[in-house]
Amino acid sequence: LAKTTQPISMDSYEGQEVNITCSHNNIATNDYITWYQQFPSQGPRFIIQGYKTKVTNEVASLFIPADRKSSTLSLPRVSLSDTAVYYCLRTNFGNEKLTFGTGTRLTIIP
Amino acid sequence: DGGITQSPKYLFRKEGQNVTLSCEQNLNHDAMYWYRQDPGQGLRLIYYSQIVNDFQKGDIAEGYSVSREKKESFPLTVTSAQKNPTAFYLCASSIPRELHNEQFFGPGTRLTVL
């Protein structure tokens, strides 16, 4: 079973950078790492995806070291609206199934 | 606007009744999915379909049934065989083998069994 491990919850103050780390020790060669964000009573939303090194888009950065056994989602200068659950997933283009864990509940404090 | 719609947003049913949840997409996506989410938990895959007239069981298919007669539609029936149907149900769609394999989710249907 494609499994990732991430903290259950995190708190941060507004304006700070938040880093959420995900462990995936037995990641397969053709697995990518994908992060989704979910607000209460809504469907998850794709944030970012990467394979190795660093990927950046308009909302986040994703750092994946050379051994690919972990990854870190970085949210710059968070605001109250970033309070949500963040899921780290292993995704494989040969298999469209996604496996969601319990995610990390991020709470932004004013 | 393109997107995925689910109806109804809230649904109540009596124990022992079957109920069908609607999911429609106008994104021209080939693949569609149904997930179930319980409080404080992640999503679990019920069924998925990669093409019209074809679908596969996910991790928790028992007590559920689906059909995929049209590309745009993937209704889910929660049968009386599902022992604990109260949950938040999410439908998603994607383009198979597309670069990011991104799934687009609908707003969800919250089912409560009375």
Short mmCIF file of C-alpha atoms in Angstrom, two decimals, chain A residues 5-6 12 18 20-21 33 36 40 42 52 54 57 71-72 78 80-81 84 88 91 93-94 108-109:
data_model
loop_
_atom_site.label_atom_id
_atom_site.label_comp_id
_atom_site.label_asym_id
_atom_site.label_seq_id
_atom_site.Cartn_x
_atom_site.Cartn_y
_atom_site.Cartn_z
CA THR A 5 3.57 9.72 7.08
CA GLN A 6 2.99 13.33 8.10
CA SER A 12 1.47 28.73 13.02
CA VAL A 18 5.09 26.99 7.30
CA ILE A 20 5.07 20.44 6.50
CA THR A 21 7.26 17.37 6.13
CA ILE A 33 4.79 13.38 -4.60
CA TYR A 36 -3.69 18.48 -1.80
CA PRO A 40 -13.98 21.81 5.88
CA GLN A 42 -15.23 20.81 0.61
CA LYS A 52 13.00 15.58 -7.18
CA LYS A 54 12.49 21.91 -5.85
CA ASN A 57 4.23 27.67 -8.06
CA SER A 71 9.43 15.86 1.05
CA THR A 72 8.56 19.26 2.50
CA VAL A 78 0.53 32.10 5.68
CA LEU A 80 -5.90 32.71 8.23
CA SER A 81 -7.34 31.38 4.97
CA ALA A 84 -6.97 23.55 6.24
CA CYS A 88 0.77 14.28 1.02
CA THR A 91 1.06 9.30 -7.22
CA PHE A 93 1.03 7.92 -13.74
CA GLY A 94 0.45 4.26 -14.44
CA ILE A 108 -3.19 29.60 11.48
CA ILE A 109 -3.35 31.80 14.56
#
